[in-house]
Amino acid sequence: MTTLANPVKFSTAGSAKGAAQTINPLDLKKIRADFPILAQRVHGRKLVYLDNAATSQKPRAVIDAIVRYYEQDNANIHRGVHALSVRATEAHDGARETVRQFLNAGSTKEIVFVRGATEAINLVAQSYGREHVGAGDEVLITAMEHHSNIVPWQILCEEKCARLKVAPIDDRGQLRLDEFARLIGPRTKIVAVTHVSNALGTVNPLREMIELAHEQGVPVIVDGAQAVPHFAVDVRALDCDFYAFSGHKVYGPTGIGVLYGKAALLDAMPPYQGGGDMISSVTFEKTTYNSLPHKFEAGTPDIAGAIALGAALDYVSELGIDNIAAHERELLDYATEKVGSLPGVRLIGTADERVGALSFVVDSVHPHDLGTILDREGIAIRTGHHCAQPVMDRFGVPATARASFAIYNCREDVDALVNGIRAAREVFA
Ligand SMILES: Cc1ncc(COP(=O)(O)O)c(C=O)c1O
């Protein structure tokens, strides 16, 4: 990993709209150099990568961690007494401790490695949900969920003859907290909410939501896929019961993610999958299960992925998550002002609290056409429903264009996007 000899300097006064770029451009240059992929040209143009909400790019530290693991330490964990297996096990355990610290969880028992946010949510739905949700019961979600925090609950509700309740959002893409509170009732068995909307960038008032649910004795699972990359998450301060995120959106590799769960809840839950490593003893008559978190980690895990996720979180911590948050906030303000003031552009999602993503539609230019035209300029954005079709329905659009930001993005990237949108409008004028 590139060690920043001079840590990134941020001005605290820089988050106001139109304020000067708060990150020292030299430091940003250094950060960009940590990401080899950014050096390439696409269609002969400098790559402007603004699709970070789909997946972020990987710093050299993460790529090196994967290569190093396979070149030097590759072995299966937990089962071997030989040196390589011991090293691999230690590195894997170390990554779990890194995740624990990153989320401020109380114990590594509460950190379950999974494939990603999707698998984490399915795990809770299929394990906790199946035990606690019955006929006539309710699961409460919000209208801004990603499909991965809708469909697992629909599957559960169908199986159990339970009902999926949906807390509405307003015209700016903010949760109607009054409605959310009203919808938590005696039949509510679990609340499943996103911390940050991937389609709107809205940050939910999670602390208040969790308090409201807990007042009624209802546990809360949080989909943190779009939060963890952008600001500090403290699961103990939030007092959430479960928290899910994906490694690949926070500079780590694909195929690895995390489910945080309070130990008492995880302990009482049945396993999600059966197989090696999740057992303590097996006979044909009876199997007893392993201790936490291994009870939920059947089979050989993504060892390299977990180790590389640890490297990604170390990278983020070295830059400072608060520094990243400040830089991205300034960039999002800048983009909101520049893109939002373009003629013919309508922003979708204008909540007071937003991070990471800017969704918009452009008059007479279909988002897919816009995406294609921008791609020719080397600019990568996402177009479509962003796996949040109910959000599109709520705003009466089939799709949006979405620019989403990471630590390596700069004002020039936003300027390129703005010029590209202008050019697209001219093509379709
Ligand atoms: C808010 C949100 N939740 C969940 C997911 C699913 O993440 P993954 O596909 O990595 O499991 C995403 C991915 O875009 C997301 O944005």
Short mmCIF file of N, CA and C and ligand atoms in Angstrom, two decimals, residues 53-55 115-121 144-149 194-199 223-227 244-249 254-257 386-387 402, ligand 1:
data_model
loop_
_atom_site.label_atom_id
_atom_site.label_comp_id
_atom_site.label_asym_id
_atom_site.label_seq_id
_atom_site.Cartn_x
_atom_site.Cartn_y
_atom_site.Cartn_z
N ALA A 53 -20.96 3.12 -7.00
CA ALA A 53 -22.02 2.49 -6.21
C ALA A 53 -22.24 1.06 -6.69
N ALA A 54 -21.90 0.79 -7.95
CA ALA A 54 -22.00 -0.60 -8.45
C ALA A 54 -20.83 -1.41 -7.93
N THR A 55 -19.63 -0.90 -8.15
CA THR A 55 -18.45 -1.47 -7.51
C THR A 55 -17.33 -0.46 -7.59
N ARG A 115 -20.78 -13.85 1.15
CA ARG A 115 -20.37 -13.43 -0.20
C ARG A 115 -20.58 -11.94 -0.43
N GLY A 116 -21.52 -11.36 0.26
CA GLY A 116 -21.80 -9.95 0.07
C GLY A 116 -23.06 -9.57 0.83
N ALA A 117 -23.50 -8.33 0.64
CA ALA A 117 -24.70 -7.86 1.35
C ALA A 117 -25.89 -8.76 1.04
N THR A 118 -26.00 -9.18 -0.21
CA THR A 118 -27.13 -10.03 -0.61
C THR A 118 -27.18 -11.30 0.22
N GLU A 119 -26.04 -11.96 0.32
CA GLU A 119 -26.04 -13.22 1.07
C GLU A 119 -26.30 -12.97 2.56
N ALA A 120 -25.77 -11.86 3.07
CA ALA A 120 -25.99 -11.54 4.48
C ALA A 120 -27.48 -11.40 4.79
N ILE A 121 -28.18 -10.71 3.91
CA ILE A 121 -29.62 -10.48 4.14
C ILE A 121 -30.39 -11.79 4.00
N MET A 144 -37.36 2.47 -0.42
CA MET A 144 -36.12 2.79 -1.15
C MET A 144 -35.13 1.62 -1.12
N GLU A 145 -35.64 0.41 -0.85
CA GLU A 145 -34.70 -0.72 -0.74
C GLU A 145 -34.20 -1.20 -2.10
N HIS A 146 -32.98 -1.69 -2.09
CA HIS A 146 -32.40 -2.46 -3.20
C HIS A 146 -33.15 -3.79 -3.25
N HIS A 147 -33.23 -4.38 -4.44
CA HIS A 147 -33.95 -5.67 -4.55
C HIS A 147 -33.44 -6.70 -3.55
N SER A 148 -32.17 -6.60 -3.19
CA SER A 148 -31.63 -7.61 -2.27
C SER A 148 -32.15 -7.43 -0.85
N ASN A 149 -32.81 -6.32 -0.58
CA ASN A 149 -33.47 -6.18 0.72
C ASN A 149 -35.00 -6.16 0.57
N THR A 194 -32.41 0.01 4.56
CA THR A 194 -31.11 0.39 4.04
C THR A 194 -30.58 1.60 4.82
N HIS A 195 -29.27 1.62 5.00
CA HIS A 195 -28.65 2.78 5.64
C HIS A 195 -28.63 3.93 4.64
N VAL A 196 -28.22 3.61 3.40
CA VAL A 196 -28.14 4.60 2.32
C VAL A 196 -28.77 3.99 1.07
N SER A 197 -29.62 4.76 0.40
CA SER A 197 -30.23 4.27 -0.84
C SER A 197 -29.24 4.33 -1.99
N ASN A 198 -29.11 3.20 -2.70
CA ASN A 198 -28.18 3.19 -3.84
C ASN A 198 -28.74 3.97 -5.02
N ALA A 199 -30.06 4.10 -5.11
CA ALA A 199 -30.66 4.76 -6.26
C ALA A 199 -30.82 6.26 -6.05
N ASP A 223 -29.09 -2.77 5.81
CA ASP A 223 -28.32 -2.98 4.59
C ASP A 223 -27.35 -1.81 4.46
N GLY A 224 -26.10 -2.09 4.78
CA GLY A 224 -25.10 -1.01 4.80
C GLY A 224 -24.21 -0.96 3.57
N ALA A 225 -24.67 -1.60 2.47
CA ALA A 225 -23.82 -1.72 1.28
C ALA A 225 -23.33 -0.35 0.77
N GLN A 226 -24.21 0.66 0.86
CA GLN A 226 -23.83 1.98 0.33
C GLN A 226 -23.40 2.95 1.42
N ALA A 227 -23.29 2.46 2.63
CA ALA A 227 -22.88 3.35 3.72
C ALA A 227 -21.42 3.15 4.08
N ALA A 244 -25.26 -5.48 7.28
CA ALA A 244 -24.71 -6.21 6.13
C ALA A 244 -23.96 -5.26 5.21
N PHE A 245 -22.81 -5.71 4.70
CA PHE A 245 -22.17 -4.93 3.64
C PHE A 245 -21.33 -5.83 2.74
N SER A 246 -20.97 -5.27 1.57
CA SER A 246 -20.20 -6.00 0.56
C SER A 246 -18.80 -5.43 0.48
N GLY A 247 -17.80 -6.32 0.37
CA GLY A 247 -16.42 -5.86 0.27
C GLY A 247 -16.13 -5.06 -0.98
N HIS A 248 -16.76 -5.44 -2.09
CA HIS A 248 -16.35 -4.85 -3.38
C HIS A 248 -16.75 -3.40 -3.54
N LYS A 249 -17.66 -2.93 -2.69
CA LYS A 249 -18.04 -1.51 -2.79
C LYS A 249 -17.15 -0.63 -1.92
N THR A 254 -14.57 -8.67 -5.09
CA THR A 254 -15.91 -9.24 -5.18
C THR A 254 -15.90 -10.60 -4.48
N GLY A 255 -17.08 -11.06 -4.10
CA GLY A 255 -17.20 -12.41 -3.53
C GLY A 255 -17.01 -12.47 -2.03
N ILE A 256 -16.81 -11.32 -1.40
CA ILE A 256 -16.66 -11.33 0.06
C ILE A 256 -17.48 -10.18 0.64
N GLY A 257 -18.12 -10.47 1.76
CA GLY A 257 -18.91 -9.45 2.44
C GLY A 257 -19.04 -9.83 3.89
N HIS A 386 -31.13 0.31 -11.31
CA HIS A 386 -30.21 0.18 -10.17
C HIS A 386 -30.69 -0.87 -9.15
N CYS A 387 -31.36 -1.90 -9.65
CA CYS A 387 -31.90 -2.94 -8.75
C CYS A 387 -32.80 -2.32 -7.68
N ARG A 402 -26.96 7.44 -13.13
CA ARG A 402 -26.43 7.62 -11.77
C ARG A 402 -24.92 7.77 -11.82
C1 LIG B 1 -28.10 -0.72 -1.15
C2 LIG B 1 -27.58 -2.02 -1.68
N1 LIG B 1 -27.88 -3.15 -1.03
C3 LIG B 1 -27.44 -4.33 -1.44
C4 LIG B 1 -26.69 -4.45 -2.56
C5 LIG B 1 -26.25 -5.81 -3.00
O1 LIG B 1 -24.87 -5.93 -2.92
P1 LIG B 1 -24.15 -7.23 -3.47
O2 LIG B 1 -24.65 -7.41 -4.88
O3 LIG B 1 -22.71 -6.91 -3.41
O4 LIG B 1 -24.54 -8.36 -2.59
C6 LIG B 1 -26.35 -3.32 -3.30
C7 LIG B 1 -25.58 -3.42 -4.54
O5 LIG B 1 -25.65 -2.56 -5.39
C8 LIG B 1 -26.81 -2.07 -2.83
O6 LIG B 1 -26.52 -0.95 -3.47
#
